[in-house]
Structure formats: structure tokens, C-alpha cells
Short mmCIF file of C-alpha atoms in Angstrom, two decimals:
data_model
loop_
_atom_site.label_atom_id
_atom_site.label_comp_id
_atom_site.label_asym_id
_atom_site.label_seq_id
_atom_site.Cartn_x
_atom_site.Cartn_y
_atom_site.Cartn_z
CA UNK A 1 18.26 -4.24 -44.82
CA UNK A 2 18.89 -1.07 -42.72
CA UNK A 3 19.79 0.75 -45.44
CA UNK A 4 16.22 -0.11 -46.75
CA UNK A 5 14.71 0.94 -43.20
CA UNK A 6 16.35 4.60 -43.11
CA UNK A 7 15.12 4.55 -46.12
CA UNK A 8 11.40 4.01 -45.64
CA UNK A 9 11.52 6.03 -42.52
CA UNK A 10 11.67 9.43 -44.08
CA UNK A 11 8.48 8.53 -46.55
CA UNK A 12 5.05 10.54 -44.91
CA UNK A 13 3.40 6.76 -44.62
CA UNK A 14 6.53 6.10 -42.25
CA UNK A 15 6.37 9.02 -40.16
CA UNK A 16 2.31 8.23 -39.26
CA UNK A 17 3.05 4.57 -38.36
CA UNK A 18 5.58 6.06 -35.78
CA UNK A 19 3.82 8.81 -34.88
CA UNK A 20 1.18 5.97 -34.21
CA UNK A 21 3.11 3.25 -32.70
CA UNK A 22 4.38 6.19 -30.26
CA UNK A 23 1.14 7.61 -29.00
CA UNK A 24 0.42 3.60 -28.00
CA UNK A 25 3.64 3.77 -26.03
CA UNK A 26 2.40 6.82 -24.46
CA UNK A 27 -1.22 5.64 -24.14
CA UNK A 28 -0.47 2.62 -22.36
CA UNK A 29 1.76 4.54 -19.64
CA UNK A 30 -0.73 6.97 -19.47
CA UNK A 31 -3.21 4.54 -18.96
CA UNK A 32 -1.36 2.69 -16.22
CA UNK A 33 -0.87 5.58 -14.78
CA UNK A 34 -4.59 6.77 -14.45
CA UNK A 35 -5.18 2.86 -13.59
CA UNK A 36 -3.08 3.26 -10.78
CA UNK A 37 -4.43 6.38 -9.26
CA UNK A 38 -7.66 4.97 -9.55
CA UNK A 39 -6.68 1.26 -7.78
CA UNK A 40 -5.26 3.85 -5.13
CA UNK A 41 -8.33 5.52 -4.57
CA UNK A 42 -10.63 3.03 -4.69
CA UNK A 43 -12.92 2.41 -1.76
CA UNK A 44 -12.02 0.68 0.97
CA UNK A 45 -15.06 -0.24 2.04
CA UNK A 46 -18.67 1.03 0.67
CA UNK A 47 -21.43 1.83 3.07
CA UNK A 48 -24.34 2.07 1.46
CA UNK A 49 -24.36 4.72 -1.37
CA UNK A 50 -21.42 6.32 0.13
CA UNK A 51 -17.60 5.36 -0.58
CA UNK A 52 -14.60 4.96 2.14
CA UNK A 53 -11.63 5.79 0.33
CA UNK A 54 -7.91 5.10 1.33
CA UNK A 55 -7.58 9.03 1.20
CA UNK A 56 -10.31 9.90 3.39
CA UNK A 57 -9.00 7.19 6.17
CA UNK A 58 -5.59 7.77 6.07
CA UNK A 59 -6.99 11.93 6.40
CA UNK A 60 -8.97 10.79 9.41
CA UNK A 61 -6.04 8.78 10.81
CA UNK A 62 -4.04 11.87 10.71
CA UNK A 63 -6.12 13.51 12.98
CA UNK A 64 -7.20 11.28 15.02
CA UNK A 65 -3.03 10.76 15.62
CA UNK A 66 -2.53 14.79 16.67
CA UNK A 67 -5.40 14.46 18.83
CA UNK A 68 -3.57 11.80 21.15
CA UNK A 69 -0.30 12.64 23.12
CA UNK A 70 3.49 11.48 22.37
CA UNK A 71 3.66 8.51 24.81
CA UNK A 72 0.03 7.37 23.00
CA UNK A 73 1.16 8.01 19.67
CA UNK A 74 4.65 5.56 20.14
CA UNK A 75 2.96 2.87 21.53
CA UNK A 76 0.31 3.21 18.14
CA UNK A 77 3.62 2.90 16.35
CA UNK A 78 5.34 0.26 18.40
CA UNK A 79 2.57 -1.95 19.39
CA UNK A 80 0.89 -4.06 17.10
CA UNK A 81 -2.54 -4.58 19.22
CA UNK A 82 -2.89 -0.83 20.24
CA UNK A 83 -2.08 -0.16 16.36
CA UNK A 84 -4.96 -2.77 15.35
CA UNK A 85 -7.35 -1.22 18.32
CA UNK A 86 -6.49 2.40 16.64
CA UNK A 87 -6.56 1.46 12.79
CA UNK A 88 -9.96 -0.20 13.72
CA UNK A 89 -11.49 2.57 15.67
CA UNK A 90 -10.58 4.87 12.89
CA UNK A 91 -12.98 2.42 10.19
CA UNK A 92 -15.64 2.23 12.94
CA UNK A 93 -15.93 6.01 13.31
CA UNK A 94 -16.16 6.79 9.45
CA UNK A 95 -18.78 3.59 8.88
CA UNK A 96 -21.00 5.24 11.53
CA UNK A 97 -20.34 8.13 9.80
CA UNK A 98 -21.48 6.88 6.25
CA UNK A 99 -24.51 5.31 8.23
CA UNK A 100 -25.90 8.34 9.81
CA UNK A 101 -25.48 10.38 6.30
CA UNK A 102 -27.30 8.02 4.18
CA UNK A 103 -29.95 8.17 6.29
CA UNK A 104 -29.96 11.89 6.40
CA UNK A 105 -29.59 11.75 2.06
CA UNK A 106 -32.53 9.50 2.18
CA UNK A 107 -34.61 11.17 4.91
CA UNK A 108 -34.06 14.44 2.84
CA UNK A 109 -32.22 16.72 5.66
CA UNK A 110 -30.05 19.81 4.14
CA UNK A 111 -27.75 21.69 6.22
CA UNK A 112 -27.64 24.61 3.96
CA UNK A 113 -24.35 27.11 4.07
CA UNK A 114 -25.47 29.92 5.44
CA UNK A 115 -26.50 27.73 9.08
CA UNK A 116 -22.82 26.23 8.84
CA UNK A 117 -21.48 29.92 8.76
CA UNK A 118 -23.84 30.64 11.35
CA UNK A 119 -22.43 27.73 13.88
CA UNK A 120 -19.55 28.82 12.91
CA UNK A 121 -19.24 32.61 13.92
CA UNK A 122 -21.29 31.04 17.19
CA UNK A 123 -18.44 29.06 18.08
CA UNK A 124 -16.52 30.55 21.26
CA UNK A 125 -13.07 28.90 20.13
CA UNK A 126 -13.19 31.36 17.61
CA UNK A 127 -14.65 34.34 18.85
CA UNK A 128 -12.17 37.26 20.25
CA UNK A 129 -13.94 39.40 22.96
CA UNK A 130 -17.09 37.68 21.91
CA UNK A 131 -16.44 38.50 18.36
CA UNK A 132 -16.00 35.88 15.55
CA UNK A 133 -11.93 36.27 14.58
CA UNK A 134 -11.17 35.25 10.81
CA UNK A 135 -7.42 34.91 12.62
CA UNK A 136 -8.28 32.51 15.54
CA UNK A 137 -10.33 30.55 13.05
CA UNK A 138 -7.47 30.24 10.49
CA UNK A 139 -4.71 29.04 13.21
CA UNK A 140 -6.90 26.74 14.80
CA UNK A 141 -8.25 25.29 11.68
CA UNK A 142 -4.37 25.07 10.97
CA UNK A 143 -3.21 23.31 14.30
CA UNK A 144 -5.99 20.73 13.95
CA UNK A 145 -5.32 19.63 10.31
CA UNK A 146 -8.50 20.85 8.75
CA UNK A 147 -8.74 22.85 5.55
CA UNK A 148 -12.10 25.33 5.43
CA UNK A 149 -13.59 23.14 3.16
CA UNK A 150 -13.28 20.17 5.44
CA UNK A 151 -14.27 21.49 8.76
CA UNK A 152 -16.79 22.82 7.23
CA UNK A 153 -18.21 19.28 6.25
CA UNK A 154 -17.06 17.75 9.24
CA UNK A 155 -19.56 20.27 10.95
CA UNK A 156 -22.01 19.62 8.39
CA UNK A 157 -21.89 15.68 8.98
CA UNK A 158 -22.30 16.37 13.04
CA UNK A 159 -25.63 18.62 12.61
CA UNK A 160 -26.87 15.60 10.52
CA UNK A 161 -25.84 13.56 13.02
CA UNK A 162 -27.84 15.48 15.85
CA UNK A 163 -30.86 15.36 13.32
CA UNK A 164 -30.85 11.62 12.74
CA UNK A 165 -30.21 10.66 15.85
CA UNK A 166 -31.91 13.62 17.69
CA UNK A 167 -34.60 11.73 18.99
CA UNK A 168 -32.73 8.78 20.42
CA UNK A 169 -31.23 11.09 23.09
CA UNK A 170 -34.95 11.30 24.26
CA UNK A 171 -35.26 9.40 27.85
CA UNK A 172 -37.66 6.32 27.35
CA UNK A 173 -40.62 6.50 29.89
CA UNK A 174 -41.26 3.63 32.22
CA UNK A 175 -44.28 3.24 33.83
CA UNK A 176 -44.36 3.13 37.56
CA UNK A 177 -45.83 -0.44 37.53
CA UNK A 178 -42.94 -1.93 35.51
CA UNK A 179 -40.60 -0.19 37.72
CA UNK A 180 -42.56 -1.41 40.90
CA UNK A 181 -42.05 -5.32 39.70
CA UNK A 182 -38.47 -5.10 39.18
CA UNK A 183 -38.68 -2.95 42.48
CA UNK A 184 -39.93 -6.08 43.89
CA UNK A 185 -38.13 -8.43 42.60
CA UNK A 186 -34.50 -6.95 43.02
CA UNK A 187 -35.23 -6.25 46.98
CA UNK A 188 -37.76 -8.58 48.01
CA UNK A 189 -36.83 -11.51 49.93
CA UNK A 190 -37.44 -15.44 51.09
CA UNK A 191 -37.88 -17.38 54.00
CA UNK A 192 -36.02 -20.51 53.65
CA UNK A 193 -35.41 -23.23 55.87
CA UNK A 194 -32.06 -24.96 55.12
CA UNK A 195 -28.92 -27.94 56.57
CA UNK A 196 -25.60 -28.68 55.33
CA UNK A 197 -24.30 -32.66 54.62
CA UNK A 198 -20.74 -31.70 54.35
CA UNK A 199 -18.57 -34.30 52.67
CA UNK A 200 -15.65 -34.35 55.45
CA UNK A 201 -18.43 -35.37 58.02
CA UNK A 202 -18.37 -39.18 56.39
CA UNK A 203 -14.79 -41.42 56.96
CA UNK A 204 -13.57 -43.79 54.50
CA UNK A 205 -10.91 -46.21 54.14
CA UNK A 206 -8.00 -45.91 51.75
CA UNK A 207 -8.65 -47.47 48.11
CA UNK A 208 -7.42 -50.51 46.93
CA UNK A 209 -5.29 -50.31 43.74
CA UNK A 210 -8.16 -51.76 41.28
CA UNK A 211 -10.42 -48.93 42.87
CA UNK A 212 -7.72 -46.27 42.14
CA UNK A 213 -7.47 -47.71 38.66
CA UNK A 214 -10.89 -47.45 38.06
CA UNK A 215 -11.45 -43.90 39.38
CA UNK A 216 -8.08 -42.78 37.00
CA UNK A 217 -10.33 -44.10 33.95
CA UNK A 218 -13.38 -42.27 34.80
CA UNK A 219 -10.86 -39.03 35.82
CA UNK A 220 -7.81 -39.29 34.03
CA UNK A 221 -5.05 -36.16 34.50
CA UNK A 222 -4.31 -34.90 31.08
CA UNK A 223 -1.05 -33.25 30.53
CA UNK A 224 -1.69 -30.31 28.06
CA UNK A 225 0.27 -29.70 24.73
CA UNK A 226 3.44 -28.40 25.25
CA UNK A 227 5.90 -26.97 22.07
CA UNK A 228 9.98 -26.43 21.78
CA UNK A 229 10.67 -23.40 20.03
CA UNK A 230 13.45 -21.51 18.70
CA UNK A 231 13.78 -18.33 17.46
CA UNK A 232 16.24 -15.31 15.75
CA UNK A 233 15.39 -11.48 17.20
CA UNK A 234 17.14 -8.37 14.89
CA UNK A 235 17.43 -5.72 17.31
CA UNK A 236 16.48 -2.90 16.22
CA UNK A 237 14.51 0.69 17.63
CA UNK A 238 11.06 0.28 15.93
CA UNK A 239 10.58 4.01 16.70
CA UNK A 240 13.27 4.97 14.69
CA UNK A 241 12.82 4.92 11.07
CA UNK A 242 16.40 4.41 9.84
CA UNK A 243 17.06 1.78 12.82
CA UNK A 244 13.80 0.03 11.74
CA UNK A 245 14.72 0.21 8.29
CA UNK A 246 18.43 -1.06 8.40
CA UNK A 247 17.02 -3.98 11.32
CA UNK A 248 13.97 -5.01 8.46
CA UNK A 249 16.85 -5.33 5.78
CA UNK A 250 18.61 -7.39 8.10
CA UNK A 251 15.49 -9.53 8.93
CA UNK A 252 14.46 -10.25 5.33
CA UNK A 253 18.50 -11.43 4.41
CA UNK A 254 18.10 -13.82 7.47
CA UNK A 255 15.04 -14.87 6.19
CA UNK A 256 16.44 -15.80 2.41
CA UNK A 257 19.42 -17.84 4.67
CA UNK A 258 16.74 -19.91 6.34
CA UNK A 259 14.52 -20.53 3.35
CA UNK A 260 17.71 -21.14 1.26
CA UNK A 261 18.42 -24.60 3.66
CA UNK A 262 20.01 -22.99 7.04
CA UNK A 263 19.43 -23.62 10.15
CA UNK A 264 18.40 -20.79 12.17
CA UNK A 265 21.61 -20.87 14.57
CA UNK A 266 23.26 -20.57 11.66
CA UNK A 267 21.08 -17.90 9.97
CA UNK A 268 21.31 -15.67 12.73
CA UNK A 269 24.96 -16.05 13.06
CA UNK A 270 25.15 -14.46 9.49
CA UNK A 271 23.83 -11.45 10.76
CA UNK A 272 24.56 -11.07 13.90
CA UNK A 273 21.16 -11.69 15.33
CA UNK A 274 20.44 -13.27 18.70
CA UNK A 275 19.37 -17.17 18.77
CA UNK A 276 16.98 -18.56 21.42
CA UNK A 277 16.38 -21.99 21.63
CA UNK A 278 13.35 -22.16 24.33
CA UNK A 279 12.40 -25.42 26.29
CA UNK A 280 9.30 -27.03 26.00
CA UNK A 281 5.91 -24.98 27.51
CA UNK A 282 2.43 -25.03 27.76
CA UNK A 283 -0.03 -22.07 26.18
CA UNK A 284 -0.74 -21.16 29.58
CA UNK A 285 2.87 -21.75 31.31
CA UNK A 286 5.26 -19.74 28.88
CA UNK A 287 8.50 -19.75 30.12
CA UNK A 288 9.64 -15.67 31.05
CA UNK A 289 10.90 -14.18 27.58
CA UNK A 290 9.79 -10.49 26.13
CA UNK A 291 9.25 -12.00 22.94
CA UNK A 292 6.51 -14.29 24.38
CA UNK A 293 3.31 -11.83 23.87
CA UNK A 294 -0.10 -13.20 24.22
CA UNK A 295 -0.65 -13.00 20.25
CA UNK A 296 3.00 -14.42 19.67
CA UNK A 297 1.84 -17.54 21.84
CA UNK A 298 -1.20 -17.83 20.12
CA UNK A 299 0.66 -17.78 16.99
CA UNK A 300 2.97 -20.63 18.30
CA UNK A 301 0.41 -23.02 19.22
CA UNK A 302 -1.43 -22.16 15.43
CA UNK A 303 1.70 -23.05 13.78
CA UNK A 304 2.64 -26.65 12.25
CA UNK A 305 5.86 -28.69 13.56
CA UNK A 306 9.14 -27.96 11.65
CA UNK A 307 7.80 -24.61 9.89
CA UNK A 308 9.12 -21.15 10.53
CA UNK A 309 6.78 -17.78 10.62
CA UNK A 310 6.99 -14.76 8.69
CA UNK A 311 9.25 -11.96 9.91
CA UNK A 312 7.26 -11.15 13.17
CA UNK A 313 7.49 -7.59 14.24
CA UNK A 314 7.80 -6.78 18.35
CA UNK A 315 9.15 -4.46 20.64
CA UNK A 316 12.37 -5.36 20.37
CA UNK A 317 12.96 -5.98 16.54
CA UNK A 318 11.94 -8.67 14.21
CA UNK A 319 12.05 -12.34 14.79
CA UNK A 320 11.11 -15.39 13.31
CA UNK A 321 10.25 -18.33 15.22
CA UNK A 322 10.43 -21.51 14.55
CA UNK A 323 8.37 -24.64 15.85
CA UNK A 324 11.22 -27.63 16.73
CA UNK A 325 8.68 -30.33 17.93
CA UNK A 326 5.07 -30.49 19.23
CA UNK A 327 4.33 -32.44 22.28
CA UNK A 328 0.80 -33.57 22.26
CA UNK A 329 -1.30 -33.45 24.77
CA UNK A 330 -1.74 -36.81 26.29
CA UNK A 331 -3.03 -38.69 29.83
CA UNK A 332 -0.25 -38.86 32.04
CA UNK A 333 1.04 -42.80 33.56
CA UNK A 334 -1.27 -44.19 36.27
CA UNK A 335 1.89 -45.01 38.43
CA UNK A 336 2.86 -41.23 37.65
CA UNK A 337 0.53 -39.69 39.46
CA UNK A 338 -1.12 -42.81 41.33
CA UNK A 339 -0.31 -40.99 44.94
CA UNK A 340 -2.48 -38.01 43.93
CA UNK A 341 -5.49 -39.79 43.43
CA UNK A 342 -6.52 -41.26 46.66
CA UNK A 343 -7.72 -38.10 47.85
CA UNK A 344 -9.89 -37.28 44.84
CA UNK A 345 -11.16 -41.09 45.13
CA UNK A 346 -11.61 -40.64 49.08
CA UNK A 347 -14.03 -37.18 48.47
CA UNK A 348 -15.70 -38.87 45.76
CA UNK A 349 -16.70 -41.85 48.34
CA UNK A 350 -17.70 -39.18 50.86
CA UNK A 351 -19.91 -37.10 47.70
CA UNK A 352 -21.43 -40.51 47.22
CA UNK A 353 -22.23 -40.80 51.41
CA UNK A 354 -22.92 -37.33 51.60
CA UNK A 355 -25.69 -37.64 48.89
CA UNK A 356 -27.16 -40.45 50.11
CA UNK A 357 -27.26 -38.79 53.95
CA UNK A 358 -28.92 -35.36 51.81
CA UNK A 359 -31.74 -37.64 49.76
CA UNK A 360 -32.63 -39.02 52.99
CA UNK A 361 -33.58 -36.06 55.13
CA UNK A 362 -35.17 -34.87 51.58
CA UNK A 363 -37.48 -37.39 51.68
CA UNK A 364 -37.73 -37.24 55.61
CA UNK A 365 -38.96 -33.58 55.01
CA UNK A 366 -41.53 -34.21 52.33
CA UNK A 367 -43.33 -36.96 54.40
CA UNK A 368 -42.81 -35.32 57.83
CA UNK A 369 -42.31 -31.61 57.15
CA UNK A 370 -39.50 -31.73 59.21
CA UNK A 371 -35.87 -30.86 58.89
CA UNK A 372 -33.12 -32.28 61.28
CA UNK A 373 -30.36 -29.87 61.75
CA UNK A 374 -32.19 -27.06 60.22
CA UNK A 375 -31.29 -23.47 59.95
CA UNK A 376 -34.04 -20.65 59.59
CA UNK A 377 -33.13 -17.68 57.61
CA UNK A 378 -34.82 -14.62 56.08
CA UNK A 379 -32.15 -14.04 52.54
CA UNK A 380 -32.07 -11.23 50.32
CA UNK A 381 -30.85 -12.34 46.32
CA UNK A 382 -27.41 -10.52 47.23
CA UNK A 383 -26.93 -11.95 51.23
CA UNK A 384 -28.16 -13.87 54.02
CA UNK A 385 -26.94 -17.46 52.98
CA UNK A 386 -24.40 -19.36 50.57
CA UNK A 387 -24.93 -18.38 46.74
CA UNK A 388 -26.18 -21.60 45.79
CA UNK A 389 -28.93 -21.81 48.57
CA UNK A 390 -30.19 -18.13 47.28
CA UNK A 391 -29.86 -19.11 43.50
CA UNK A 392 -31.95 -21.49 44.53
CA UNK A 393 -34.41 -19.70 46.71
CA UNK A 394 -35.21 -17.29 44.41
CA UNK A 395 -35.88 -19.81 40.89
CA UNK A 396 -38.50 -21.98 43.09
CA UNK A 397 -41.61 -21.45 44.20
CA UNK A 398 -42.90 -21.04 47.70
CA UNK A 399 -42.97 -24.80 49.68
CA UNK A 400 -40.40 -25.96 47.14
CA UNK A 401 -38.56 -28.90 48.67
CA UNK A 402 -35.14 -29.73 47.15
CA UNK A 403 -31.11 -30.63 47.27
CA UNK A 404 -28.70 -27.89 46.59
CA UNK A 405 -24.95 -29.44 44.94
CA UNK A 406 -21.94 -26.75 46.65
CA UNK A 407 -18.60 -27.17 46.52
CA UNK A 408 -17.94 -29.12 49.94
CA UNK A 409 -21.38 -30.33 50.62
CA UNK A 410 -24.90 -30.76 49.69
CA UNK A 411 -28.04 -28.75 51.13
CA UNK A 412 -31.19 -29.96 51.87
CA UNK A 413 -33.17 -26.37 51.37
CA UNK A 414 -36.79 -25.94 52.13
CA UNK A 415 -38.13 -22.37 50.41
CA UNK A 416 -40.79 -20.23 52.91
CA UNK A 417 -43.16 -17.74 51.84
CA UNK A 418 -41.91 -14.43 49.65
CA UNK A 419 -41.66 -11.35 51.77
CA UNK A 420 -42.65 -7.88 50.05
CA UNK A 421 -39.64 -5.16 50.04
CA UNK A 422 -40.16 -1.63 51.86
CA UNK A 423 -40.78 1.18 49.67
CA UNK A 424 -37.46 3.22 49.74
CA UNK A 425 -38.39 6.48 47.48
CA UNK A 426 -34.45 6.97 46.45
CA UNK A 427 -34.01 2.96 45.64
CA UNK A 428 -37.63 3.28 43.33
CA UNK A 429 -36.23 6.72 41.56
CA UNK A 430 -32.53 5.24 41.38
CA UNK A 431 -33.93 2.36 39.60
CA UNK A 432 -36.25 3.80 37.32
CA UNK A 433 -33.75 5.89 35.65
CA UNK A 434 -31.75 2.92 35.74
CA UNK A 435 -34.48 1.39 33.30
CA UNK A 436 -35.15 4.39 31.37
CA UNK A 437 -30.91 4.26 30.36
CA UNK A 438 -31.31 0.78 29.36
CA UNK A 439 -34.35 0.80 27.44
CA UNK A 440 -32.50 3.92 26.21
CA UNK A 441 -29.29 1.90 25.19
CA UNK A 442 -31.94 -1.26 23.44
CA UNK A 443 -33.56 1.39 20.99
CA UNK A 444 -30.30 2.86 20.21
CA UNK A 445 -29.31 -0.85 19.60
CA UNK A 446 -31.82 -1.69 17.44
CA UNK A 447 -31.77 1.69 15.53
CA UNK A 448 -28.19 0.65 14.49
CA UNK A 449 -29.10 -2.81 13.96
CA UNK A 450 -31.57 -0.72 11.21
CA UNK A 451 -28.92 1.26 9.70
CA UNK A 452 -26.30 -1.53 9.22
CA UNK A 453 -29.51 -3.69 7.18
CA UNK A 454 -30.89 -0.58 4.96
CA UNK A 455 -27.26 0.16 4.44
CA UNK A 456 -24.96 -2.53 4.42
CA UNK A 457 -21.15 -2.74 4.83
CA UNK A 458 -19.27 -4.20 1.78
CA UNK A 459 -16.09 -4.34 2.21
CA UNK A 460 -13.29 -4.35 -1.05
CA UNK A 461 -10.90 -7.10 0.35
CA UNK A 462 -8.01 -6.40 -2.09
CA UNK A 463 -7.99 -2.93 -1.33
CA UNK A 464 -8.05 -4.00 2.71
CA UNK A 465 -5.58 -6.16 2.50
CA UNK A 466 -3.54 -3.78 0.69
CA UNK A 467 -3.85 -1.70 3.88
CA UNK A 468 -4.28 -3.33 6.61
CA UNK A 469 -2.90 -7.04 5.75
CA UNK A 470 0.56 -7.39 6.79
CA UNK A 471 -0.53 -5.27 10.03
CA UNK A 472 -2.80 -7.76 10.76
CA UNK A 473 -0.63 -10.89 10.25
CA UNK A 474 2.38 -9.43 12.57
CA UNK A 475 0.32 -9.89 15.30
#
């Protein structure tokens, strides 16, 4: 049978089906090849008609990295929420990017070459002796990370920007009469007539046990959930590569030892990581560990009883952690806590008194007109009496007649007549530009609101979570 096969393969009809079956070989690598390339480059997100590739980000991030100092660049590298915060800014600024030029595209605004030469030579960075320098241009371009080609479309994109958006830099006008109400609303003031029923002024006697009982129902102390965790930590230098590198290969062998049945005392023991068996804690009462992050917490009390997390990286290495047992949260024993409740029960009694005392001069005042006790007071919105009493002052109308719940007692408030505020020149101008800027900020608002529905966001997932994924579950 071979012999008939080195036969056949020096016949011409052999020779074509090889050549053949070889260029498929070849195709298919080829094609996986060009496949590949193109899955790298696909868009990250589209915006628009306009593409976001992984190239273009990671180009951005590269720059936006030499533009920040050495401290802020390690802590990008080290710290998973100021990495998020960073990775995320970079998206947001080339999205408003890919807004602003396909509304330039559509809008029909060129920036033609010779103007970008001109801004160019016009820039003093790059002028010697007020001079454009081809040198001074080349080694800044250089330091910065920019090739020609790209700064020259980066200026290109910011003269579009200044043309679409031109116009929202243009103060909004606010006529003196709108400025004059809020004027007069801000810094006008009340006359308001007002007494305090303050709970401590009523005595009663100690509760009976039934009455305690009662009250518990109605206002039971809940004891929140609390977990027991455990966790391995492989030290290792997260700034340094080859420490990060030998600490992850480390991590992921621990990792097989726990999934392949052992514990995690006896995972870490196999190499030589550190074991931490923590006592049971609240979300909001950790116990004092470095590990113990705000987003590791919040990972902790997301997680199931008796599973482990993925290798977790922190400040200090990578971990896992492990949730041992799940205490939920629960109403604690009456007789537990049975000597704290008789002075929640007594100031509820003396509320009840209190209220009773308020609704009568209230109704004393409405028939009569008259307030025992009162105090007379001319209050601003910002001063002059409690916050309640001006909250209140200022969301009724004149001759309102009413009861006012605070924290320790009740008021029985009476609102006067409005008083009109002095005209203070600097106070009307101060506030009128303070209008203007937000009226400013609500076009500017709504403008983008514009942008983002003529050109919507779509984002490709798989290439995201290519990306960005495992950043985003570490923390």
C-alpha cells in the first residue's frame, strides 16, 4: 500500500491534489490569522457612524498615563477603583469625542489643512523667538506621544469641537424680573409666632412588663447580618511585574488545591500563603484587616455560604476568600435587651402627652387667636429659628396655623405676614450670574441629552469584556 502511494505521488494529477490540499492548509491559517487581527480591532464600542477601536483606546490610554505623575500612575496600576475611575474616564472622553464629530460630519463643518498648519505655526509651544521651529515641534510632538499625523487630527477634532459647541459657551440672558423673584424669595423673610411642648416637660411612671412587651412588637431591635470569613493572601509587589507574575502563578496553583477538595488552611499551607480565619462582622462593623476594602466587603456580603471567590487582586497580593457561615439578620430576645427599652417606651408616653398638650393650644389658637407661651420672631429661610419651624414658615401661607414634629418636641407655629428683602445691588448681580451659569449648565445638559439620542452608544460586549472584564470583577 505505500509502495502504491509513492507511487501515485509523482503522477502530475498527484502533485495538483497536494499542491491543493496545501494551499487549504495555508488558507485556513491565513485566514485565522486575518480573523484574528480583525476580532482585535474590532470596535469597542460604536458611537454613531463612528467606531471606538481597542487601538485607538489603548493609544489614548497611553497618553492620558504620561500626562499624570509617578505616584498617580502606581496607584492606576495598584488600585483597582482608581484603575476603573481611569479606564472609564478614558471611554467617556473618546464617546464625547465621537459625539461632537458626528455632529460636525452631519452639520457639514471642514477644517481644511492649510487652517490646521496655520494653528499650528500660531502655536507659542512651538515657536522659537516668535518663530515657528520644525525642531521644537518634532521633540515635543515626541515627548507627548503624538505622531504628525495624529496631533494633527487631535487638533482637527478640538476646532470641531469649538464649532459645535461654540455657541453653548454663550452666557444665557435672564431677565431682571426672573432674577428679582428668586431675589425675593431667597432673602425675603416671615413673621412667625411660635412655642415649644418639649417631651421631657411630661413625667411618667415606669412600664409594666406587658407594656414593654408590647412596645418591643411595635419596635423590635434587629440585629443585622453578620458573616465568618476566611481567607488565603499571596504576597506579592503588584508594582513589580516579575513579583506579580511569580505571586499570580502561585495564586492560581492554590486555587486548583482548593477546587481539587482542600481546605483553604491547607491550600495555603502548600504554598506558603498566609491563612486568616476572621470572626463574625457586620457590613458596617468590619473587623480592622487591609484586606477588608469597601468593594471586598461588598463582595462578601454578595457571596453565597460555603463558596469561595475568584483570585481577588489587592494591595497586598491575591487572595481568595471564602464565606464559612452566614448569620442572618434576625430580632434580638426580648429579655436580651428588655432593660433598654423602658426609656424608648417612657419618651414615647411623653410624645403621646406632648402631642396631646401641642393639639390643644392648636386649637386654643384657632378659636382665640392666642398663643400661650409664645415666642415672636422675624426668620430668614437660612436663620432666626429651629429648621423645622422655618421649613415650615416658608411652605405655608400667611395666617397658617399648624404643629411642627422636631426631634425633642412639638411646635405649635403660627406664620405672620411676608416681609419684602432690601435691594442689595452686589446680592441681585451675584445672583443673576448665578442663574445665567445654571441655565448655562441645563442647555448644555440637554444639548448632550441630543447628541447621545441622534447618536447612540452601542456597545460590543464581547469585545468589552475582553478588555475590561476581569478588571471589573477584581473589584
Amino acid at each position: 500500500m505505500l509502495e502504491y502511494l509513492r507511487d501515485m505521488s509523482n503522477k502530475p494529477i498527484a502533485k495538483v491534489l497536494i499542491g491543493i490540499l496545501m494551499f487549504s492548509f495555508v488558507g485556513w491559517g491565513v485566514a485565522e490569522w486575518v480573523l484574528n487581527n480583525a476580532n482585535r480591532e474590532s470596535a469597542l464600542l460604536r458611537v454613531g457612524d463612528i467606531k471606538i477601536t481597542p487601538g485607538q483606546f489603548s493609544n489614548e490610554k497611553t497618553r492620558e498615563l504620561e500626562r499624570l505623575s509617578k505616584p498617580q500612575q502606581k496607584q492606576i496600576y495598584t488600585d483597582p477603583a482608581a484603575s476603573s475611575a481611569f479606564l472609564n474616564k478614558v471611554m467617556g472622553d473618546l464617546t464625547n469625542s465621537a459625539l461632537i464629530q458626528n455632529r460636525a460630519n452631519d452639520l457639514k463643518f471642514i477644517v481644511t489643512d492649510r487652517r490646521i498648519a496655520r494653528e499650528i505655526r500660531n502655536f507659542p509651544e512651538f515657536q522659537d523667538r516668535g518663530t515657528f521651529s520644525p525642531m521644537k515641534f518634532d521633540r515635543i510632538l515626541n515627548n507627548s506621544g503624538f505622531s504628525e499625523e495624529q496631533f494633527a487630527e487631535y487638533l482637527r477634532s478640538q476646532i470641531l469641537r469649538g464649532m459645535v459647541l461654540g455657541s453653548m459657551s454663550v452666557p444665557v440672558k435672564v431677565p431682571d424680573f426672573e432674577v428679582k423673584a428668586v431675589y425675593n424669595t431667597r432673602y425675603g423673610q416671615r413673621q412667625i409666632d411660635y412655642t415649644a411642648v418639649n417631651f421631657g416637660d411630661f413625667k411618667v411612671a415606669n412600664p409594666t412588663d406587658s407594656q414593654l412587651r408590647e412596645f418591643y412588637k411595635q419596635n423590635p431591635k434587629m440585629i443585622p447580618e453578620s458573616r465568618v470569613v476566611s481567607y488565603v493572601l499571596v504576597s506579592a509587589q503588584m508594582d513589580k511585574p516579575d513579583s506579580y507574575d511569580a505571586g499570580y502563578t502561585r495564586a492560581q496553583k492554590m486555587e486548583d488545591s482548593i477546587i481539587s477538595g482542600d481546605s483553604m488552611s491547607v491550600a495555603a499551607k502548600k504554598v506558603n500563603a498566609k491563612y486568616i480565619l476572621l470572626p463574625a462582622f457586620q457590613k458596617n462593623k468590619r473587623p480592622v484587616d487591609q484586606l477588608l476594602t469597601d468593594q471586598v466587603v461588598a463582595k462578601i456580603f454578595a457571596m453565597e455560604q460555603g463558596l469561595e471567590s475568584e483570585i481577588m487582586e489587592t494591595k497586598q497580593g491575591f487572595a481568595i476568600i471564602r464565606v464559612e457561615k452566614i448569620n442572618k439578620e434576625a430580632a434580638a430576645n426580648f429579655d436580651s435587651v428588655k432593660s433598654n427599652l423602658i426609656a424608648g417606651w417612657k419618651t414615647e408616653e411623653q410624645k403621646k402627652q406632648a402631642y396631646l398638650h401641642a393639639n390643644q393650644l392648636l386649637i386654643n389658637l384657632n378659636k382665640d387667636k392666642s398663643l400661650a407661651g409664645k415666642k415672636s420672631v422675624t426668620v430668614s429661610r437660612a436663620n432666626g429659628a429651629p429648621v423645622e419651624l422655618l421649613v415650615s414658615a416658608f411652605s405655608n401661607g400667611e395666617g397658617k396655623n399648624l404643629i411642627v414634629p422636631g426631634k425633642n418636641s412639638f411646635w405649635v407655629l403660627h406664620v405672620g405676614k411676608s416681609i419684602a428683602p432690601k435691594m442689595d445691588n452686589a446680592k441681585f448681580a451675584a445672583l443673576k450670574k448665578e442663574l445665567q451659569g445654571m441655565k448655562s449648565r441645563s442647555v448644555m445638559s440637554d444639548y448632550n441629552s441630543f447628541l447621545i439620542r441622534e447618536y447612540p452608544v452601542k456597545l460590543n460586549q464581547k469585545a468589552f469584556d475582553k478588555y475590561f472584564g476581569n478588571k471589573q470583577q477584581q473589584q
